Amino acid sequence: MKILKIPKTDLDLFASILPTFGELHAPVRRGRGFAFDRPALWSDVQINYPRTILPPRKLFLPPRELMFHFDPAEGYSSLLAEAATPRVLFGVHAYDIYGLNILDRVFAQGPFRDPYYVARRQHTIIIGVDVEPDEGHFARSMNADFVDSGFDLFLSDLGDHWLVLVGTSRGDDIVVMSGSLFETPSEEDFNEYKRRSTSRRAAYRTHVEMGDLPEILEMEYHSQVWEDLGARCLSCGSCSMVCPTCYCFDVADEAALGSRAGDRVRTWDSCLFKTHALVAGGENFRHSRASRIKFRFYHKQRGFVAEYGRPSCVGCGRCAASCPAGIDITTVIKMIRGQADAHGDRTTAASNPSREPVPAAPGAHLVHPTVGA
Ligand code: SF4
Ligand code: SF4
C-alpha cells in the first residue's frame, strides 16, 4: 500500500479536485448533529465529528428507492443507471467503512448480488478519516477501529499534515491528478503516526467483551433480560434505522387506483416493527416486543457470526444515542454476561437533537406515531 502525506493547508486545494471524480458527499452540520450530505461549500465540511446521525449506508441502500417503473403497455424501465452516478464520499470513519464492508458480504459477495447496491459501491470513491472516540464509541471492542480495505484513500492526523493511505488504483488516480500536493512521509512522520495511533486506541473508554458472546447468548435465550428490555422498548425502530449494518428492507409495488402502471419501491424496514414478522393469515412470529429486541441482538451478535464469522456491529454507538428508551447495546451485553443488572444501562442516552429525519418505513406508524419522525 502506498503511503503519502499532505499538508493540512493544502486540503482545500485537494478538495477542489474531488468533484472531477464525482459529486461530493461529506459530513456537514445538521442542527446540533452531523449528516453526510452534499456540502454547498468546502468550508461546510466537518472533518472532526463524532458520528453522523444516519450512517453512509443511506447512500448505498437509500431509505426509499425507486427500482423500476412498470406499465403493461410499455413493459418496465429500470432505474439502475441512476445508481451508477459517480460520487466521492469524503470523511468516513473506519468503523463506517467496516460497516460497508459488512454490507458488501450480504449485497455484493453472496449468491444474490444486488445490482443497485453494487452499482453504487462501484461508482463511489471512499475517502476515510480518523476519529477521536467519544464515550459512545466501542469500535475497538468490535475490531473496527482500524480498517485495511474498503477505502480509496484514508487520512490520519499527523498534526500539521495528514498521513494518506492509498488503498486502490482509483485513490492513486486522485493522487496523480493532485500533482505536487502529496509528499513522501519521513521516518519522523511514521513515528508520529504510531504515537497517535496508540493514543487514539487508548482513548476508547467504552469496552465490551465479545469473545464467547455467541455461546453466552445460546445459554441466555430464555433470560429475563429480554423481557425487561421488551418492557422498555418502544418498537420505534430508530436503532436499526441509524445502524450502519442493518439492512432489512421491504419491497412494494405502488400504482394509482385503477391503473396497472406504477413503480416498484424499496424502503428500509426494521425487525423491531410489529409488522416485520407478520405473514399471510395473520400469524406473527415475533409478536412481543421482547421477542423482537431479542431477535435484533441474536441476529447481530450470534446469527451473523455463524454465517459470516464476525458480528454485524461495528461499535459506532448510534443505536444508544438514538434510543428514546435509553437502551444501550454495551450495557445489554454486560447484562447478558451477568456484569450489570436491569438498571445498569444508561437512562440518559445522548439524544439526537438535530433529528436528521429517520426514514419512515412501512408499519412504523402502526407501532408508534411520533418517534423517529
Ligand atoms: S448495533 Fe448499534 S453500535 Fe453496533 S453498528 Fe449498529 S448502531 Fe452501531
Ligand atoms: S431505538 Fe430503543 S426503543 Fe426504539 S426500537 Fe430500538 S431499542 Fe426499542
Tab-separated table of C-alpha atoms and ligand atoms in Angstrom:
chain	number	residue	atom	x	y	z
A	1	MET	CA	0.000	0.000	0.000
A	2	LYS	CA	1.342	3.407	-0.954
A	3	ILE	CA	1.685	5.866	1.967
A	4	LEU	CA	1.959	9.610	1.415
A	5	LYS	CA	1.281	12.818	3.311
A	6	ILE	CA	-0.350	16.127	2.505
A	7	PRO	CA	-0.051	19.431	4.395
A	8	LYS	CA	-3.323	20.399	6.082
A	9	THR	CA	-3.014	23.817	4.485
A	10	ASP	CA	-3.371	22.117	1.073
A	11	LEU	CA	-6.565	20.248	1.880
A	12	ASP	CA	-8.692	22.964	0.221
A	13	LEU	CA	-6.740	22.518	-2.999
A	14	PHE	CA	-7.082	18.760	-2.730
A	15	ALA	CA	-10.832	19.140	-2.198
A	16	SER	CA	-11.153	21.277	-5.332
A	17	ILE	CA	-10.029	18.241	-7.359
A	18	LEU	CA	-12.563	15.830	-5.899
A	19	PRO	CA	-15.622	16.949	-7.951
A	20	THR	CA	-13.686	15.826	-11.043
A	21	PHE	CA	-14.293	12.278	-9.812
A	22	GLY	CA	-17.964	12.623	-8.902
A	23	GLU	CA	-20.489	14.513	-6.812
A	24	LEU	CA	-19.090	15.215	-3.371
A	25	HIS	CA	-20.769	13.951	-0.187
A	26	ALA	CA	-19.235	14.717	3.191
A	27	PRO	CA	-20.124	15.247	6.850
A	28	VAL	CA	-21.786	18.621	7.436
A	29	ARG	CA	-23.574	20.103	10.414
A	30	ARG	CA	-27.251	19.240	10.734
A	31	GLY	CA	-28.728	21.112	13.695
A	32	ARG	CA	-26.521	20.118	16.617
A	33	GLY	CA	-25.513	16.871	14.921
A	34	PHE	CA	-23.820	15.811	11.695
A	35	ALA	CA	-25.014	14.213	8.478
A	36	PHE	CA	-23.474	13.001	5.232
A	37	ASP	CA	-24.756	15.436	2.659
A	38	ARG	CA	-23.676	17.453	-0.365
A	39	PRO	CA	-21.806	20.483	1.016
A	40	ALA	CA	-22.594	23.831	-0.592
A	41	LEU	CA	-19.034	24.946	0.192
A	42	TRP	CA	-15.918	23.026	1.182
A	43	SER	CA	-15.834	25.134	4.349
A	44	ASP	CA	-19.112	23.443	5.363
A	45	VAL	CA	-17.359	20.075	5.573
A	46	GLN	CA	-16.704	18.878	9.132
A	47	ILE	CA	-13.611	16.738	9.416
A	48	ASN	CA	-13.728	16.428	13.213
A	49	TYR	CA	-17.105	14.988	14.058
A	50	PRO	CA	-18.038	12.182	16.458
A	51	ARG	CA	-20.575	10.341	14.292
A	52	THR	CA	-23.234	11.194	11.749
A	53	ILE	CA	-26.893	10.635	12.588
A	54	LEU	CA	-27.503	8.246	9.713
A	55	PRO	CA	-24.646	6.030	8.502
A	56	PRO	CA	-23.197	6.092	4.965
A	57	ARG	CA	-25.410	3.058	4.274
A	58	LYS	CA	-28.073	5.589	3.223
A	59	LEU	CA	-26.002	6.375	0.116
A	60	PHE	CA	-25.801	2.740	-0.983
A	61	LEU	CA	-29.129	1.384	0.201
A	62	PRO	CA	-31.313	4.508	0.207
A	63	PRO	CA	-34.147	4.783	2.744
A	64	ARG	CA	-36.596	4.867	-0.174
A	65	GLU	CA	-35.544	3.753	-3.615
A	66	LEU	CA	-37.430	3.598	-6.905
A	67	MET	CA	-36.197	0.402	-8.543
A	68	PHE	CA	-38.169	0.456	-11.790
A	69	HIS	CA	-41.349	1.684	-13.448
A	70	PHE	CA	-43.777	-0.835	-14.847
A	71	ASP	CA	-46.522	-0.375	-17.374
A	72	PRO	CA	-48.435	-3.218	-19.034
A	73	ALA	CA	-48.347	-1.302	-22.330
A	74	GLU	CA	-44.641	-0.458	-22.292
A	75	GLY	CA	-43.023	-3.078	-20.100
A	76	TYR	CA	-40.688	-1.955	-17.351
A	77	SER	CA	-37.992	0.713	-17.324
A	78	SER	CA	-35.131	0.174	-14.916
A	79	LEU	CA	-33.679	2.989	-12.846
A	80	LEU	CA	-30.433	1.095	-12.338
A	81	ALA	CA	-28.453	3.632	-14.385
A	82	GLU	CA	-29.172	6.297	-11.767
A	83	ALA	CA	-27.430	4.148	-9.170
A	84	ALA	CA	-24.250	4.404	-11.230
A	85	THR	CA	-23.775	8.151	-10.677
A	86	PRO	CA	-20.101	8.782	-9.837
A	87	ARG	CA	-19.686	10.072	-6.279
A	88	VAL	CA	-16.921	10.882	-3.822
A	89	LEU	CA	-17.761	10.167	-0.200
A	90	PHE	CA	-15.312	12.117	1.951
A	91	GLY	CA	-14.688	11.847	5.682
A	92	VAL	CA	-15.861	8.328	6.528
A	93	HIS	CA	-14.690	6.871	9.836
A	94	ALA	CA	-13.043	3.449	9.915
A	95	TYR	CA	-15.994	1.764	11.652
A	96	ASP	CA	-18.377	3.057	8.954
A	97	ILE	CA	-16.077	1.749	6.228
A	98	TYR	CA	-16.109	-1.534	8.124
A	99	GLY	CA	-19.914	-1.312	8.123
A	100	LEU	CA	-19.911	-1.013	4.337
A	101	ASN	CA	-17.540	-3.966	4.095
A	102	ILE	CA	-20.080	-5.953	6.127
A	103	LEU	CA	-22.917	-4.883	3.835
A	104	ASP	CA	-20.770	-5.979	0.882
A	105	ARG	CA	-20.855	-9.543	2.193
A	106	VAL	CA	-24.639	-9.500	2.049
A	107	PHE	CA	-25.307	-7.456	-1.095
A	108	ALA	CA	-22.202	-7.821	-3.248
A	109	GLN	CA	-20.369	-11.031	-2.373
A	110	GLY	CA	-23.042	-13.620	-1.658
A	111	PRO	CA	-25.000	-15.737	-4.084
A	112	PHE	CA	-27.507	-12.894	-4.590
A	113	ARG	CA	-25.791	-9.735	-5.788
A	114	ASP	CA	-27.943	-6.645	-5.538
A	115	PRO	CA	-27.293	-4.697	-8.764
A	116	TYR	CA	-28.427	-1.364	-7.285
A	117	TYR	CA	-26.127	-1.667	-4.266
A	118	VAL	CA	-23.234	-2.970	-6.368
A	119	ALA	CA	-23.558	-0.102	-8.882
A	120	ARG	CA	-23.441	2.474	-6.096
A	121	ARG	CA	-20.442	0.813	-4.447
A	122	GLN	CA	-18.566	0.591	-7.737
A	123	HIS	CA	-19.167	4.234	-8.581
A	124	THR	CA	-18.398	5.744	-5.181
A	125	ILE	CA	-14.913	6.730	-4.120
A	126	ILE	CA	-14.449	6.456	-0.353
A	127	ILE	CA	-12.064	8.752	1.496
A	128	GLY	CA	-11.722	7.824	5.149
A	129	VAL	CA	-10.591	9.966	8.050
A	130	ASP	CA	-9.577	9.355	11.680
A	131	VAL	CA	-11.982	9.734	14.560
A	132	GLU	CA	-11.312	10.728	18.149
A	133	PRO	CA	-13.525	8.262	20.041
A	134	ASP	CA	-16.105	9.560	22.490
A	135	GLU	CA	-17.877	7.685	25.265
A	136	GLY	CA	-20.356	6.127	22.836
A	137	HIS	CA	-17.790	4.539	20.540
A	138	PHE	CA	-16.715	0.968	21.256
A	139	ALA	CA	-15.306	0.196	17.797
A	140	ARG	CA	-12.098	-1.064	19.347
A	141	SER	CA	-14.001	-3.904	21.044
A	142	MET	CA	-15.528	-4.750	17.662
A	143	ASN	CA	-12.146	-4.701	15.868
A	144	ALA	CA	-13.496	-1.893	13.703
A	145	ASP	CA	-11.337	0.988	14.949
A	146	PHE	CA	-8.958	0.390	12.056
A	147	VAL	CA	-9.749	-0.745	8.550
A	148	ASP	CA	-7.348	-2.023	5.913
A	149	SER	CA	-9.708	-2.267	2.933
A	150	GLY	CA	-12.863	-0.695	1.583
A	151	PHE	CA	-11.413	2.799	1.066
A	152	ASP	CA	-9.642	4.523	-1.800
A	153	LEU	CA	-7.779	6.981	0.419
A	154	PHE	CA	-7.583	7.182	4.204
A	155	LEU	CA	-6.400	10.278	6.075
A	156	SER	CA	-4.777	10.075	9.519
A	157	ASP	CA	-3.977	13.173	11.549
A	158	LEU	CA	-0.278	13.937	11.977
A	159	GLY	CA	-0.687	17.421	13.416
A	160	ASP	CA	0.179	19.795	10.580
A	161	HIS	CA	-0.144	17.067	7.903
A	162	TRP	CA	-2.443	14.187	7.032
A	163	LEU	CA	-0.832	10.815	6.513
A	164	VAL	CA	-2.574	9.305	3.482
A	165	LEU	CA	-3.031	5.575	2.857
A	166	VAL	CA	-3.685	4.888	-0.818
A	167	GLY	CA	-5.971	1.855	-0.869
A	168	THR	CA	-6.845	1.462	-4.554
A	169	SER	CA	-5.841	2.478	-8.049
A	170	ARG	CA	-8.733	4.970	-8.002
A	171	GLY	CA	-7.147	6.537	-4.938
A	172	ASP	CA	-3.894	6.661	-6.832
A	173	ASP	CA	-5.648	8.432	-9.720
A	174	ILE	CA	-6.669	11.188	-7.299
A	175	VAL	CA	-3.095	11.424	-6.039
A	176	VAL	CA	-1.762	11.659	-9.596
A	177	MET	CA	-4.271	14.358	-10.508
A	178	SER	CA	-3.340	16.274	-7.352
A	179	GLY	CA	0.168	16.730	-8.735
A	180	SER	CA	2.653	18.017	-6.167
A	181	LEU	CA	0.222	18.272	-3.233
A	182	PHE	CA	1.333	14.916	-1.878
A	183	GLU	CA	4.740	14.312	-0.340
A	184	THR	CA	6.733	11.308	0.800
A	185	PRO	CA	6.487	10.901	4.579
A	186	SER	CA	9.634	10.800	6.692
A	187	GLU	CA	10.690	8.378	9.412
A	188	GLU	CA	9.603	11.048	11.878
A	189	ASP	CA	6.106	11.104	10.304
A	190	PHE	CA	5.807	7.343	10.734
A	191	ASN	CA	6.820	7.642	14.373
A	192	GLU	CA	4.239	10.384	14.866
A	193	TYR	CA	1.583	8.186	13.201
A	194	LYS	CA	2.441	5.294	15.549
A	195	ARG	CA	2.318	7.560	18.599
A	196	ARG	CA	-1.071	8.989	17.633
A	197	SER	CA	-2.430	5.572	16.666
A	198	THR	CA	-1.546	4.212	20.118
A	199	SER	CA	-3.059	7.159	21.935
A	200	ARG	CA	-6.246	7.010	19.805
A	201	ARG	CA	-6.720	3.368	20.719
A	202	ALA	CA	-6.120	4.181	24.363
A	203	ALA	CA	-8.793	6.889	24.112
A	204	TYR	CA	-11.585	4.293	23.794
A	205	ARG	CA	-13.331	4.427	27.154
A	206	THR	CA	-16.154	2.001	26.408
A	207	HIS	CA	-15.321	-1.668	26.041
A	208	VAL	CA	-17.325	-4.870	25.769
A	209	GLU	CA	-16.147	-8.466	25.873
A	210	MET	CA	-17.018	-10.107	22.562
A	211	GLY	CA	-15.230	-13.449	22.909
A	212	ASP	CA	-17.690	-16.315	23.593
A	213	LEU	CA	-20.673	-13.940	23.342
A	214	PRO	CA	-22.450	-16.208	20.800
A	215	GLU	CA	-22.145	-19.085	23.275
A	216	ILE	CA	-23.405	-16.963	26.166
A	217	LEU	CA	-26.348	-15.838	24.038
A	218	GLU	CA	-27.065	-19.514	23.418
A	219	MET	CA	-27.214	-20.044	27.190
A	220	GLU	CA	-29.334	-16.937	27.833
A	221	TYR	CA	-32.035	-17.447	25.237
A	222	HIS	CA	-34.727	-17.550	27.938
A	223	SER	CA	-33.181	-14.839	30.102
A	224	GLN	CA	-35.407	-12.364	31.934
A	225	VAL	CA	-33.185	-9.661	30.386
A	226	TRP	CA	-35.176	-9.866	27.136
A	227	GLU	CA	-38.494	-9.406	28.939
A	228	ASP	CA	-37.093	-6.422	30.841
A	229	LEU	CA	-35.831	-4.846	27.610
A	230	GLY	CA	-39.117	-5.615	25.863
A	231	ALA	CA	-40.982	-3.757	28.615
A	232	ARG	CA	-38.941	-0.638	27.884
A	233	CYS	CA	-38.541	-0.826	24.095
A	234	LEU	CA	-40.992	1.347	22.128
A	235	SER	CA	-40.533	-0.604	18.887
A	236	CYS	CA	-39.756	2.687	17.183
A	237	GLY	CA	-37.044	1.105	15.019
A	238	SER	CA	-34.634	4.038	15.448
A	239	CYS	CA	-31.799	1.701	16.479
A	240	SER	CA	-31.953	-0.167	13.185
A	241	MET	CA	-32.535	2.949	11.052
A	242	VAL	CA	-29.289	4.526	12.324
A	243	CYS	CA	-27.243	1.316	12.231
A	244	PRO	CA	-24.527	1.081	9.539
A	245	THR	CA	-25.025	-2.682	9.208
A	246	CYS	CA	-28.807	-3.178	9.463
A	247	TYR	CA	-30.204	-3.982	6.061
A	248	CYS	CA	-33.810	-5.177	6.342
A	249	PHE	CA	-35.949	-3.743	3.572
A	250	ASP	CA	-39.449	-4.009	2.202
A	251	VAL	CA	-40.431	-4.037	-1.468
A	252	ALA	CA	-43.831	-2.843	-2.666
A	253	ASP	CA	-45.489	-2.029	-5.974
A	254	GLU	CA	-47.134	1.377	-5.940
A	255	ALA	CA	-49.809	2.055	-8.548
A	256	ALA	CA	-52.553	4.629	-8.735
A	257	LEU	CA	-56.100	3.414	-8.157
A	258	GLY	CA	-57.465	1.980	-11.398
A	259	SER	CA	-54.032	1.892	-13.029
A	260	ARG	CA	-51.856	-1.104	-13.732
A	261	ALA	CA	-48.794	1.077	-14.224
A	262	GLY	CA	-46.655	2.092	-11.298
A	263	ASP	CA	-43.333	1.860	-9.500
A	264	ARG	CA	-41.540	-0.860	-7.604
A	265	VAL	CA	-40.187	0.749	-4.464
A	266	ARG	CA	-37.771	-0.487	-1.835
A	267	THR	CA	-37.830	1.063	1.654
A	268	TRP	CA	-35.942	0.420	4.870
A	269	ASP	CA	-37.648	-1.888	7.313
A	270	SER	CA	-36.804	-2.878	10.882
A	271	CYS	CA	-37.062	-6.144	12.768
A	272	LEU	CA	-38.256	-4.041	15.703
A	273	PHE	CA	-41.523	-3.194	13.928
A	274	LYS	CA	-44.512	-5.270	14.922
A	275	THR	CA	-45.372	-5.984	11.300
A	276	HIS	CA	-41.900	-7.238	10.394
A	277	ALA	CA	-42.618	-10.919	11.066
A	278	LEU	CA	-46.315	-10.766	10.175
A	279	VAL	CA	-47.236	-13.256	7.473
A	280	ALA	CA	-50.318	-14.087	5.461
A	281	GLY	CA	-53.107	-15.480	7.617
A	282	GLY	CA	-52.293	-13.101	10.446
A	283	GLU	CA	-49.566	-15.149	12.140
A	284	ASN	CA	-46.800	-13.044	13.676
A	285	PHE	CA	-43.652	-14.937	14.577
A	286	ARG	CA	-42.351	-12.129	16.792
A	287	HIS	CA	-45.475	-10.659	18.279
A	288	SER	CA	-43.978	-9.381	21.534
A	289	ARG	CA	-41.524	-6.513	21.868
A	290	ALA	CA	-39.264	-8.756	23.941
A	291	SER	CA	-39.046	-11.267	21.097
A	292	ARG	CA	-38.228	-8.531	18.585
A	293	ILE	CA	-35.461	-6.844	20.546
A	294	LYS	CA	-34.060	-10.268	21.373
A	295	PHE	CA	-34.064	-11.118	17.667
A	296	ARG	CA	-32.065	-7.992	16.833
A	297	PHE	CA	-29.359	-8.883	19.328
A	298	TYR	CA	-29.266	-12.529	18.299
A	299	HIS	CA	-29.011	-11.726	14.621
A	300	LYS	CA	-26.203	-9.221	15.068
A	301	GLN	CA	-24.168	-10.974	17.718
A	302	ARG	CA	-24.825	-14.646	17.057
A	303	GLY	CA	-26.505	-15.412	13.718
A	304	PHE	CA	-24.213	-13.141	11.733
A	305	VAL	CA	-21.169	-14.624	13.446
A	306	ALA	CA	-22.286	-18.111	12.429
A	307	GLU	CA	-22.819	-17.041	8.817
A	308	TYR	CA	-20.056	-14.508	8.215
A	309	GLY	CA	-17.539	-15.085	11.003
A	310	ARG	CA	-17.982	-11.788	12.840
A	311	PRO	CA	-20.765	-9.797	14.494
A	312	SER	CA	-22.656	-7.288	12.343
A	313	CYS	CA	-21.890	-4.486	14.750
A	314	VAL	CA	-19.018	-2.037	14.390
A	315	GLY	CA	-19.339	-0.200	17.703
A	316	CYS	CA	-20.409	3.176	16.298
A	317	GLY	CA	-22.677	3.930	19.252
A	318	ARG	CA	-25.508	5.305	17.101
A	319	CYS	CA	-28.191	2.947	18.407
A	320	ALA	CA	-27.635	4.008	22.015
A	321	ALA	CA	-27.538	7.668	21.006
A	322	SER	CA	-30.843	7.424	19.150
A	323	CYS	CA	-32.812	5.176	21.521
A	324	PRO	CA	-35.597	7.104	23.251
A	325	ALA	CA	-35.769	4.374	25.910
A	326	GLY	CA	-32.069	4.671	26.798
A	327	ILE	CA	-31.254	1.108	25.751
A	328	ASP	CA	-27.511	0.809	25.248
A	329	ILE	CA	-26.092	-2.211	23.424
A	330	THR	CA	-22.930	-2.270	25.543
A	331	THR	CA	-24.959	-2.469	28.747
A	332	VAL	CA	-27.221	-5.153	27.278
A	333	ILE	CA	-24.136	-7.263	26.551
A	334	LYS	CA	-22.977	-6.713	30.136
A	335	MET	CA	-26.441	-7.666	31.430
A	336	ILE	CA	-26.382	-10.865	29.399
A	337	ARG	CA	-22.935	-11.624	30.782
A	338	GLY	CA	-24.187	-11.009	34.325
A	339	GLN	CA	-21.925	-7.956	34.666
A	340	ALA	CA	-24.775	-5.424	35.019
A	341	ASP	CA	-28.317	-5.602	36.354
A	342	ALA	CA	-31.520	-4.488	34.696
A	343	HIS	CA	-30.928	-0.938	35.963
A	344	GLY	CA	-27.372	-0.814	34.765
A	345	ASP	CA	-27.942	0.829	31.405
A	346	ARG	CA	-27.817	4.489	30.660
A	347	THR	CA	-31.063	6.228	31.395
A	348	THR	CA	-29.916	9.447	29.789
A	349	ALA	CA	-28.775	8.254	26.396
A	350	ALA	CA	-27.449	11.078	24.275
A	351	SER	CA	-30.348	12.426	22.327
A	352	ASN	CA	-30.324	13.173	18.669
A	353	PRO	CA	-31.192	16.845	18.894
A	354	SER	CA	-30.614	17.667	15.274
A	355	ARG	CA	-33.002	14.907	14.212
A	356	GLU	CA	-31.913	14.050	10.738
A	357	PRO	CA	-35.243	12.554	9.754
A	358	VAL	CA	-35.184	8.860	10.455
A	359	PRO	CA	-36.852	7.386	7.382
A	360	ALA	CA	-40.399	6.272	7.883
A	361	ALA	CA	-40.695	2.625	6.978
A	362	PRO	CA	-43.841	0.669	6.304
A	363	GLY	CA	-45.611	-0.184	9.524
A	364	ALA	CA	-43.697	2.282	11.712
A	365	HIS	CA	-46.808	4.356	12.297
A	366	LEU	CA	-48.683	1.263	13.408
A	367	VAL	CA	-46.433	0.964	16.426
A	368	HIS	CA	-45.519	4.460	17.477
A	369	PRO	CA	-46.861	7.518	15.691
A	370	THR	CA	-44.219	10.084	16.624
A	371	VAL	CA	-40.848	8.593	17.488
A	372	GLY	CA	-38.406	8.906	14.644
A	373	ALA	CA	-40.422	11.424	12.674
B	1	SF4	S1	-25.692	-2.232	16.630
B	1	SF4	FE1	-25.505	-0.091	17.383
B	1	SF4	S2	-23.320	0.186	17.866
B	1	SF4	FE2	-23.499	-1.688	16.597
B	1	SF4	S3	-23.139	-0.935	14.485
B	1	SF4	FE3	-25.375	-0.915	14.832
B	1	SF4	S4	-25.842	1.186	15.552
B	1	SF4	FE4	-23.611	0.879	15.725
B	2	SF4	S1	-34.391	2.604	19.459
B	2	SF4	FE1	-34.721	1.774	21.553
B	2	SF4	S2	-36.944	1.945	21.850
B	2	SF4	FE2	-36.598	2.168	19.621
B	2	SF4	S3	-36.806	0.052	18.816
B	2	SF4	FE3	-34.617	0.352	19.267
B	2	SF4	S4	-34.320	-0.443	21.361
B	2	SF4	FE4	-36.540	-0.137	21.071
